[in-house]
Amino acid sequence: MSLRDKTMDVEERYLARAFQRFPIVAVRGKGALLWDVDGKSYVDCMGGYGVALVGHCHPDVVEAVKEQVERLISCHYSLYNDARARALETLEKIAPKGLSRVFLSNSGAESVECALKLALRYTGRKDIVAMTGSFHGKTLGALSVTYNKKYRLPFEHALYQRVKFAKYGDPEDAIKLITDETAAVIVEPIQGESGIRVPPEDFLVKLREATSKSGCLLIADEVQSGLGRTGKMWACEHWEIVPDILCVAKGMAGGIPIGATFATDEVMGSLKTGEHSSTFGGNPIACAAADATINVILKESLVERAAEMGAYFKDRLTSLHGSHRILREVRGKGLMLAAEMRVEIYEVLMELIRRGVVPLYSGKNILRLLPPLVIEKEQVDLVIESLDAALAEEELRVAEAGRGISDKVP
Ligand SMILES: *Cc1c(COP(=O)(O)O)cnc(C)c1O
């Protein structure tokens, strides 16, 4: 049996069947490229769901992790550590104004758990307002503020009950739900999981005003949109607002697991000793990797690069409208992009893989693109050529099957 078949076979046999999977056995990565076990290369537009922000195996991150691994691997929060202090100083440089305290954890969901506990603790109130289409993770707390029925329903009986969902993009709907029992409004400045939704111009500004007025906290979940992804360090900057609590994770440590919850000194101060903790949170490896990753983002001007390369990518995607009727809409900011189709895209995804592109999707008909910010122009071109061909083939299939293309969401 080939190594490819054996690897897939073993994983299929033993791993929890909790994921939709693609038939790629990845063994190596560099920049925006991944290689499979047979040596075939792919442009990685999945980027580990946005984790490969500075590219796979960035040499500075590799170096920092190697150096740290040889000195000290674990060091609990209870002790002080030099790598952690360095990471904190670097984080301070990029943290939104006023959010000077950070709780370090290991994932996006954990960063959200901490944010929710902080808001409930600080305000002493019980209600949370979240958004339709939201995604904040799948632990019980984070799942309670996640909208998707497919994720929620099996656990509805165990979720935090005092959550109301406002229509994403409609500030008046959220304002109607805010009462003097509301602890926080939690929002993704740009929604990722539900298919890259950019809200109307006044949405976040009005949410900021309304939350300040009511004395509840505004939690921005920038686990996917943060750290330069959208062409600004924080997506909130597109609307010039600063939240009370900011959630960060995914690409923050170059691929090493990490989560961070930023808050003001006052809000973070509401958590007393022992009220929240994490054994691995703030560990030296993740901190060394985060320090290196953020320095790479700054040194290589990856925020500006995401804006420029994102504009180019979006332009080229938009140009496919002319030749493909199944393409419904292209949207997003920076390198957080989506192309929504008028048909289901399973075959399109498979064709992209055959042509050397690792795709990402949302639902059944949305191609999502979260490539590393270091992706090169030629690599974007290859993705566009592959997509152009994959869409043409899909249109042939649609025509042959006499399915027709309607504007109904598939
Ligand atoms: C991915 C994601 C999460 C959850 O992160 P995990 O590390 O998978 O727990 C939370 N919020 C947003 C916006 C995300 O994109």
Tab-separated table of C-alpha atoms and ligand atoms in Angstrom:
chain	number	residue	atom	x	y	z
A	1	MET	CA	0.000	0.000	0.000
A	2	SER	CA	1.339	3.482	-0.842
A	3	LEU	CA	2.115	5.888	2.002
A	4	ARG	CA	-0.756	8.030	0.764
A	5	ASP	CA	-3.272	5.184	0.964
A	6	LYS	CA	-1.913	3.941	4.269
A	7	THR	CA	-2.086	7.400	5.863
A	8	MET	CA	-5.658	7.950	4.716
A	9	ASP	CA	-6.642	4.454	5.746
A	10	VAL	CA	-5.263	4.813	9.293
A	11	GLU	CA	-6.848	8.228	9.796
A	12	GLU	CA	-10.197	6.999	8.509
A	13	ARG	CA	-10.002	4.043	10.860
A	14	TYR	CA	-9.095	5.805	14.099
A	15	LEU	CA	-9.902	9.514	13.940
A	16	ALA	CA	-13.242	10.833	15.159
A	17	ARG	CA	-15.441	11.293	12.093
A	18	ALA	CA	-16.084	14.944	12.875
A	19	PHE	CA	-14.710	16.535	9.721
A	20	GLN	CA	-15.508	16.891	6.052
A	21	ARG	CA	-12.196	15.930	4.435
A	22	PHE	CA	-10.298	16.396	1.184
A	23	PRO	CA	-8.187	13.574	-0.315
A	24	ILE	CA	-4.814	15.301	0.152
A	25	VAL	CA	-2.035	13.887	2.325
A	26	ALA	CA	0.048	16.982	3.082
A	27	VAL	CA	3.601	16.461	4.267
A	28	ARG	CA	5.459	19.747	3.689
A	29	GLY	CA	4.786	23.461	3.314
A	30	LYS	CA	6.626	26.647	2.380
A	31	GLY	CA	5.060	30.079	2.018
A	32	ALA	CA	1.718	29.689	0.259
A	33	LEU	CA	2.615	26.225	-1.066
A	34	LEU	CA	1.836	22.767	0.284
A	35	TRP	CA	3.236	19.466	-1.000
A	36	ASP	CA	1.509	16.126	-0.783
A	37	VAL	CA	3.129	12.790	-0.051
A	38	ASP	CA	3.716	12.159	-3.784
A	39	GLY	CA	5.509	15.475	-4.284
A	40	LYS	CA	2.634	17.312	-5.974
A	41	SER	CA	2.460	21.011	-5.044
A	42	TYR	CA	-0.649	23.032	-4.229
A	43	VAL	CA	-1.357	26.738	-3.749
A	44	ASP	CA	-2.925	26.714	-0.313
A	45	CYS	CA	-6.073	28.843	-0.297
A	46	MET	CA	-7.337	27.034	2.799
A	47	GLY	CA	-4.257	28.014	4.784
A	48	GLY	CA	-5.395	25.765	7.630
A	49	TYR	CA	-8.609	27.843	7.816
A	50	GLY	CA	-6.558	31.022	7.903
A	51	VAL	CA	-3.841	29.776	10.243
A	52	ALA	CA	-0.984	29.960	7.736
A	53	LEU	CA	-1.069	33.761	7.869
A	54	VAL	CA	2.696	34.323	7.461
A	55	GLY	CA	2.998	31.263	5.203
A	56	HIS	CA	3.896	27.694	6.051
A	57	CYS	CA	7.113	27.194	8.008
A	58	HIS	CA	8.211	30.816	7.919
A	59	PRO	CA	11.986	30.687	8.629
A	60	ASP	CA	11.739	33.237	11.486
A	61	VAL	CA	8.993	31.213	13.189
A	62	VAL	CA	10.901	27.948	12.643
A	63	GLU	CA	14.034	29.506	14.130
A	64	ALA	CA	12.211	30.961	17.148
A	65	VAL	CA	10.470	27.664	17.922
A	66	LYS	CA	13.696	25.638	17.530
A	67	GLU	CA	15.592	27.986	19.793
A	68	GLN	CA	12.850	27.905	22.430
A	69	VAL	CA	12.318	24.136	22.281
A	70	GLU	CA	15.943	23.604	23.193
A	71	ARG	CA	15.783	25.960	26.191
A	72	LEU	CA	12.384	25.535	27.847
A	73	ILE	CA	9.212	23.887	26.531
A	74	SER	CA	6.746	24.393	29.344
A	75	CYS	CA	6.372	27.132	31.895
A	76	HIS	CA	3.082	27.692	33.685
A	77	TYR	CA	1.436	31.110	34.089
A	78	SER	CA	2.320	30.836	37.787
A	79	LEU	CA	5.986	31.463	36.918
A	80	TYR	CA	7.467	34.298	34.881
A	81	ASN	CA	9.140	33.601	31.536
A	82	ASP	CA	11.329	35.639	29.167
A	83	ALA	CA	9.729	34.386	25.925
A	84	ARG	CA	6.293	35.306	27.277
A	85	ALA	CA	7.464	38.785	28.264
A	86	ARG	CA	8.911	39.343	24.770
A	87	ALA	CA	5.649	38.231	23.145
A	88	LEU	CA	3.652	40.558	25.415
A	89	GLU	CA	5.815	43.548	24.478
A	90	THR	CA	5.354	42.749	20.797
A	91	LEU	CA	1.594	42.271	21.241
A	92	GLU	CA	1.401	45.619	22.993
A	93	LYS	CA	2.683	47.257	19.776
A	94	ILE	CA	-0.271	46.012	17.741
A	95	ALA	CA	-3.076	45.827	20.331
A	96	PRO	CA	-5.975	48.228	19.708
A	97	LYS	CA	-5.719	51.413	21.766
A	98	GLY	CA	-6.595	50.854	25.416
A	99	LEU	CA	-6.732	47.041	25.246
A	100	SER	CA	-3.551	46.719	27.239
A	101	ARG	CA	-4.210	43.435	29.067
A	102	VAL	CA	-4.244	40.000	27.523
A	103	PHE	CA	-5.250	36.504	28.631
A	104	LEU	CA	-3.341	33.838	26.703
A	105	SER	CA	-4.944	30.486	25.848
A	106	ASN	CA	-4.701	27.874	23.106
A	107	SER	CA	-7.481	28.323	20.578
A	108	GLY	CA	-10.166	30.571	19.167
A	109	ALA	CA	-12.978	28.984	21.134
A	110	GLU	CA	-10.982	29.493	24.329
A	111	SER	CA	-10.415	33.145	23.503
A	112	VAL	CA	-14.207	33.475	23.148
A	113	GLU	CA	-14.889	31.593	26.416
A	114	CYS	CA	-12.637	34.033	28.223
A	115	ALA	CA	-14.336	37.019	26.549
A	116	LEU	CA	-17.815	35.809	27.561
A	117	LYS	CA	-16.780	35.118	31.152
A	118	LEU	CA	-15.130	38.532	31.340
A	119	ALA	CA	-18.251	40.313	30.103
A	120	LEU	CA	-20.551	38.405	32.469
A	121	ARG	CA	-18.197	38.971	35.381
A	122	TYR	CA	-17.460	42.641	34.693
A	123	THR	CA	-21.054	43.737	34.156
A	124	GLY	CA	-22.706	41.305	36.566
A	125	ARG	CA	-25.407	40.979	33.875
A	126	LYS	CA	-26.633	37.772	32.258
A	127	ASP	CA	-27.734	38.314	28.658
A	128	ILE	CA	-25.614	38.123	25.517
A	129	VAL	CA	-26.524	39.418	22.076
A	130	ALA	CA	-24.910	37.532	19.176
A	131	MET	CA	-25.523	37.695	15.418
A	132	THR	CA	-27.267	35.558	12.827
A	133	GLY	CA	-24.640	33.776	10.746
A	134	SER	CA	-22.083	34.006	13.556
A	135	PHE	CA	-19.329	31.512	14.247
A	136	HIS	CA	-17.359	31.650	17.496
A	137	GLY	CA	-16.240	28.053	18.053
A	138	LYS	CA	-17.728	24.796	19.295
A	139	THR	CA	-17.070	24.533	23.034
A	140	LEU	CA	-20.359	24.938	24.918
A	141	GLY	CA	-19.906	28.639	25.705
A	142	ALA	CA	-18.691	29.571	22.225
A	143	LEU	CA	-21.352	27.311	20.661
A	144	SER	CA	-24.027	29.171	22.635
A	145	VAL	CA	-23.216	32.332	20.649
A	146	THR	CA	-22.738	30.472	17.335
A	147	TYR	CA	-25.766	30.673	15.032
A	148	ASN	CA	-25.531	27.678	12.691
A	149	LYS	CA	-28.337	25.222	13.535
A	150	LYS	CA	-26.282	22.288	12.301
A	151	TYR	CA	-23.755	22.890	15.085
A	152	ARG	CA	-26.238	24.035	17.762
A	153	LEU	CA	-29.254	21.772	17.533
A	154	PRO	CA	-27.669	18.526	18.782
A	155	PHE	CA	-26.625	20.409	21.939
A	156	GLU	CA	-29.406	22.975	22.248
A	157	HIS	CA	-30.442	21.477	25.607
A	158	ALA	CA	-26.982	22.146	27.050
A	159	LEU	CA	-26.308	25.660	25.724
A	160	TYR	CA	-26.321	28.936	27.630
A	161	GLN	CA	-29.940	30.011	27.328
A	162	ARG	CA	-29.639	33.764	27.693
A	163	VAL	CA	-28.395	34.454	24.160
A	164	LYS	CA	-30.420	36.368	21.570
A	165	PHE	CA	-29.480	36.643	17.911
A	166	ALA	CA	-29.742	39.963	16.076
A	167	LYS	CA	-29.731	40.164	12.297
A	168	TYR	CA	-26.095	40.572	11.216
A	169	GLY	CA	-25.628	43.892	9.451
A	170	ASP	CA	-28.784	45.470	10.917
A	171	PRO	CA	-27.789	47.723	13.849
A	172	GLU	CA	-31.404	48.593	14.704
A	173	ASP	CA	-32.229	44.921	15.226
A	174	ALA	CA	-29.309	44.569	17.658
A	175	ILE	CA	-30.246	47.800	19.459
A	176	LYS	CA	-33.766	46.458	19.978
A	177	LEU	CA	-32.319	43.422	21.773
A	178	ILE	CA	-29.975	45.352	24.098
A	179	THR	CA	-31.480	45.824	27.565
A	180	ASP	CA	-30.028	46.740	30.958
A	181	GLU	CA	-29.500	43.001	31.484
A	182	THR	CA	-27.225	42.728	28.428
A	183	ALA	CA	-23.627	41.911	29.377
A	184	ALA	CA	-22.187	41.987	25.868
A	185	VAL	CA	-22.746	42.102	22.155
A	186	ILE	CA	-20.421	39.676	20.394
A	187	VAL	CA	-19.705	40.190	16.707
A	188	GLU	CA	-17.305	39.209	13.946
A	189	PRO	CA	-16.441	42.524	12.209
A	190	ILE	CA	-16.415	40.485	9.002
A	191	GLN	CA	-18.066	37.074	9.261
A	192	GLY	CA	-15.832	34.212	8.147
A	193	GLU	CA	-17.386	30.789	8.555
A	194	SER	CA	-20.765	31.825	7.154
A	195	GLY	CA	-19.203	32.840	3.852
A	196	ILE	CA	-17.267	36.124	4.252
A	197	ARG	CA	-19.976	38.674	5.015
A	198	VAL	CA	-18.901	42.313	5.085
A	199	PRO	CA	-21.471	44.392	7.014
A	200	PRO	CA	-22.944	47.736	5.868
A	201	GLU	CA	-20.840	50.830	6.678
A	202	ASP	CA	-22.814	51.973	9.733
A	203	PHE	CA	-23.191	48.577	11.427
A	204	LEU	CA	-20.171	48.433	13.726
A	205	VAL	CA	-20.182	52.175	14.403
A	206	LYS	CA	-23.786	51.988	15.603
A	207	LEU	CA	-23.101	48.851	17.629
A	208	ARG	CA	-20.197	50.645	19.291
A	209	GLU	CA	-22.430	53.614	20.166
A	210	ALA	CA	-25.292	51.464	21.438
A	211	THR	CA	-23.123	49.224	23.612
A	212	SER	CA	-21.312	52.192	25.165
A	213	LYS	CA	-24.640	53.863	25.896
A	214	SER	CA	-26.149	50.790	27.559
A	215	GLY	CA	-23.058	49.965	29.603
A	216	CYS	CA	-22.610	46.537	28.048
A	217	LEU	CA	-19.387	45.421	26.389
A	218	LEU	CA	-18.639	45.057	22.702
A	219	ILE	CA	-16.712	41.854	21.976
A	220	ALA	CA	-15.038	41.710	18.564
A	221	ASP	CA	-14.169	38.174	17.492
A	222	GLU	CA	-11.228	38.693	15.137
A	223	VAL	CA	-10.012	35.112	15.314
A	224	GLN	CA	-10.329	34.927	11.519
A	225	SER	CA	-10.270	38.593	10.452
A	226	GLY	CA	-7.433	39.825	12.675
A	227	LEU	CA	-3.681	40.285	12.260
A	228	GLY	CA	-3.692	41.807	8.794
A	229	ARG	CA	-5.970	39.314	7.043
A	230	THR	CA	-8.349	42.016	5.735
A	231	GLY	CA	-5.714	44.604	4.836
A	232	LYS	CA	-5.818	46.307	8.258
A	233	MET	CA	-4.182	44.959	11.400
A	234	TRP	CA	-7.714	44.586	12.838
A	235	ALA	CA	-10.854	44.444	10.705
A	236	CYS	CA	-12.448	46.846	13.235
A	237	GLU	CA	-10.096	49.533	11.879
A	238	HIS	CA	-12.038	49.592	8.597
A	239	TRP	CA	-14.772	51.313	10.605
A	240	GLU	CA	-12.478	53.063	13.085
A	241	ILE	CA	-13.946	51.421	16.150
A	242	VAL	CA	-12.248	49.811	19.147
A	243	PRO	CA	-14.095	47.009	20.979
A	244	ASP	CA	-13.969	46.459	24.750
A	245	ILE	CA	-12.764	42.903	24.280
A	246	LEU	CA	-10.902	41.448	21.296
A	247	CYS	CA	-10.552	37.728	20.503
A	248	VAL	CA	-7.541	36.564	18.485
A	249	ALA	CA	-6.194	33.100	17.585
A	250	LYS	CA	-5.710	31.163	14.311
A	251	GLY	CA	-2.531	32.553	12.663
A	252	MET	CA	-1.216	34.424	15.693
A	253	ALA	CA	1.657	32.013	16.394
A	254	GLY	CA	2.520	30.970	12.840
A	255	GLY	CA	0.596	27.697	13.194
A	256	ILE	CA	1.405	26.793	16.802
A	257	PRO	CA	-1.855	26.640	18.828
A	258	ILE	CA	-2.619	29.885	20.651
A	259	GLY	CA	-5.539	32.082	21.652
A	260	ALA	CA	-5.572	35.586	23.090
A	261	THR	CA	-8.268	37.703	24.675
A	262	PHE	CA	-7.484	41.418	24.869
A	263	ALA	CA	-9.318	43.776	27.219
A	264	THR	CA	-8.874	47.045	29.052
A	265	ASP	CA	-7.113	47.022	32.390
A	266	GLU	CA	-10.451	47.725	34.081
A	267	VAL	CA	-12.391	44.920	32.372
A	268	MET	CA	-9.605	42.348	32.769
A	269	GLY	CA	-9.301	43.405	36.399
A	270	SER	CA	-12.765	42.036	37.128
A	271	LEU	CA	-11.368	38.479	36.970
A	272	LYS	CA	-9.993	37.623	40.380
A	273	THR	CA	-7.188	35.129	41.029
A	274	GLY	CA	-8.206	31.630	39.991
A	275	GLU	CA	-11.458	32.574	38.284
A	276	HIS	CA	-10.091	31.655	34.873
A	277	SER	CA	-7.001	29.674	33.886
A	278	SER	CA	-5.341	27.471	31.306
A	279	THR	CA	-2.515	24.990	31.862
A	280	PHE	CA	-0.939	25.544	28.443
A	281	GLY	CA	-1.944	29.187	28.032
A	282	GLY	CA	1.091	31.432	27.616
A	283	ASN	CA	3.495	28.543	27.168
A	284	PRO	CA	6.982	29.485	25.955
A	285	ILE	CA	6.761	27.731	22.569
A	286	ALA	CA	3.523	29.458	21.585
A	287	CYS	CA	4.841	32.767	22.910
A	288	ALA	CA	8.148	32.510	21.036
A	289	ALA	CA	6.207	31.620	17.879
A	290	ALA	CA	3.723	34.492	18.381
A	291	ASP	CA	6.537	36.974	18.930
A	292	ALA	CA	8.257	35.832	15.716
A	293	THR	CA	4.979	35.777	13.749
A	294	ILE	CA	3.937	39.298	14.697
A	295	ASN	CA	7.416	40.605	13.968
A	296	VAL	CA	7.207	38.995	10.515
A	297	ILE	CA	3.831	40.672	9.902
A	298	LEU	CA	5.376	44.044	10.797
A	299	LYS	CA	8.781	43.562	9.160
A	300	GLU	CA	7.414	42.211	5.863
A	301	SER	CA	4.530	44.733	5.795
A	302	LEU	CA	2.063	41.877	5.432
A	303	VAL	CA	-0.908	44.062	6.356
A	304	GLU	CA	-0.252	46.316	3.357
A	305	ARG	CA	0.521	43.258	1.255
A	306	ALA	CA	-2.831	41.696	2.169
A	307	ALA	CA	-4.562	44.895	1.028
A	308	GLU	CA	-2.694	44.995	-2.308
A	309	MET	CA	-2.678	41.300	-3.139
A	310	GLY	CA	-6.270	41.034	-1.907
A	311	ALA	CA	-7.364	43.806	-4.281
A	312	TYR	CA	-5.609	42.046	-7.160
A	313	PHE	CA	-7.130	38.654	-6.235
A	314	LYS	CA	-10.611	40.155	-5.895
A	315	ASP	CA	-10.296	41.975	-9.233
A	316	ARG	CA	-9.313	38.789	-11.004
A	317	LEU	CA	-12.137	36.836	-9.343
A	318	THR	CA	-14.589	39.563	-10.326
A	319	SER	CA	-13.363	39.383	-13.920
A	320	LEU	CA	-14.619	35.767	-14.047
A	321	HIS	CA	-18.169	37.137	-13.938
A	322	GLY	CA	-17.929	37.916	-17.656
A	323	SER	CA	-17.451	34.285	-18.664
A	324	HIS	CA	-19.246	32.349	-15.900
A	325	ARG	CA	-22.913	32.674	-15.189
A	326	ILE	CA	-22.716	30.280	-12.246
A	327	LEU	CA	-20.602	32.848	-10.379
A	328	ARG	CA	-23.083	34.879	-8.344
A	329	GLU	CA	-20.986	37.233	-6.212
A	330	VAL	CA	-17.409	37.998	-5.208
A	331	ARG	CA	-16.927	39.665	-1.831
A	332	GLY	CA	-14.509	40.295	1.027
A	333	LYS	CA	-11.649	42.531	2.077
A	334	GLY	CA	-7.916	41.964	1.778
A	335	LEU	CA	-7.161	38.255	1.627
A	336	MET	CA	-10.452	37.255	3.286
A	337	LEU	CA	-12.418	36.527	0.131
A	338	ALA	CA	-15.361	34.508	-1.130
A	339	ALA	CA	-16.881	33.635	-4.469
A	340	GLU	CA	-20.497	32.576	-4.166
A	341	MET	CA	-21.889	30.313	-6.908
A	342	ARG	CA	-25.383	29.654	-8.154
A	343	VAL	CA	-24.768	25.904	-7.876
A	344	GLU	CA	-23.299	23.446	-5.393
A	345	ILE	CA	-19.536	23.434	-5.727
A	346	TYR	CA	-18.356	20.000	-4.607
A	347	GLU	CA	-17.123	19.090	-8.117
A	348	VAL	CA	-15.510	22.517	-8.514
A	349	LEU	CA	-13.568	21.978	-5.284
A	350	MET	CA	-12.406	18.531	-6.460
A	351	GLU	CA	-11.290	19.972	-9.789
A	352	LEU	CA	-9.346	22.742	-8.010
A	353	ILE	CA	-7.553	20.061	-6.008
A	354	ARG	CA	-6.718	18.123	-9.184
A	355	ARG	CA	-5.302	21.340	-10.618
A	356	GLY	CA	-3.103	22.049	-7.577
A	357	VAL	CA	-5.177	24.403	-5.428
A	358	VAL	CA	-6.313	23.635	-1.880
A	359	PRO	CA	-9.714	25.315	-1.578
A	360	LEU	CA	-11.953	26.160	1.353
A	361	TYR	CA	-15.729	26.420	1.290
A	362	SER	CA	-18.696	27.738	3.247
A	363	GLY	CA	-21.947	25.853	3.006
A	364	LYS	CA	-22.605	24.135	-0.315
A	365	ASN	CA	-22.095	26.935	-2.801
A	366	ILE	CA	-19.477	29.362	-1.494
A	367	LEU	CA	-15.773	29.132	-2.311
A	368	ARG	CA	-13.849	30.756	0.527
A	369	LEU	CA	-10.251	31.928	0.165
A	370	LEU	CA	-7.970	32.443	3.160
A	371	PRO	CA	-4.497	32.121	1.600
A	372	PRO	CA	-1.305	33.082	3.442
A	373	LEU	CA	-0.636	36.826	3.270
A	374	VAL	CA	2.672	36.014	1.547
A	375	ILE	CA	0.900	34.534	-1.501
A	376	GLU	CA	2.545	35.681	-4.730
A	377	LYS	CA	0.972	37.170	-7.818
A	378	GLU	CA	1.832	34.122	-9.974
A	379	GLN	CA	0.179	31.905	-7.380
A	380	VAL	CA	-2.977	34.026	-7.454
A	381	ASP	CA	-2.890	33.734	-11.253
A	382	LEU	CA	-2.680	29.946	-11.003
A	383	VAL	CA	-5.703	29.892	-8.683
A	384	ILE	CA	-7.674	32.065	-11.118
A	385	GLU	CA	-6.753	29.922	-14.149
A	386	SER	CA	-7.700	26.770	-12.237
A	387	LEU	CA	-10.991	28.246	-11.098
A	388	ASP	CA	-11.762	29.510	-14.599
A	389	ALA	CA	-11.311	25.967	-15.948
A	390	ALA	CA	-13.165	24.317	-13.044
A	391	LEU	CA	-16.148	26.635	-13.502
A	392	ALA	CA	-16.238	25.986	-17.253
A	393	GLU	CA	-16.354	22.242	-16.578
A	394	GLU	CA	-19.094	22.692	-14.003
A	395	GLU	CA	-21.134	24.719	-16.499
A	396	LEU	CA	-20.793	21.903	-19.023
A	397	ARG	CA	-22.032	19.406	-16.435
A	398	VAL	CA	-24.941	21.664	-15.537
A	399	ALA	CA	-25.883	22.049	-19.198
A	400	GLU	CA	-25.564	18.317	-19.952
A	401	ALA	CA	-27.728	17.413	-16.989
A	402	GLY	CA	-30.230	20.040	-18.113
A	403	ARG	CA	-30.207	21.392	-14.576
A	404	GLY	CA	-30.315	25.074	-15.472
A	405	ILE	CA	-29.016	27.823	-13.238
A	406	SER	CA	-31.456	29.529	-10.946
A	407	ASP	CA	-30.954	32.294	-8.438
A	408	LYS	CA	-32.275	30.153	-5.627
A	409	VAL	CA	-29.624	29.339	-3.022
A	410	PRO	CA	-28.776	25.675	-3.589
B	1	LIG	C1	-12.086	29.619	13.826
B	1	LIG	C2	-12.872	30.592	14.606
B	1	LIG	C3	-13.154	30.399	15.972
B	1	LIG	C4	-12.815	29.127	16.707
B	1	LIG	O1	-11.453	28.870	16.754
B	1	LIG	P1	-10.935	27.418	17.192
B	1	LIG	O2	-9.457	27.617	17.301
B	1	LIG	O3	-11.327	26.459	16.128
B	1	LIG	O4	-11.563	27.107	18.484
B	1	LIG	C5	-13.813	31.398	16.640
B	1	LIG	N1	-14.205	32.532	16.017
B	1	LIG	C6	-13.963	32.747	14.713
B	1	LIG	C7	-14.401	34.031	14.082
B	1	LIG	C8	-13.301	31.779	13.955
B	1	LIG	O5	-13.088	31.975	12.644
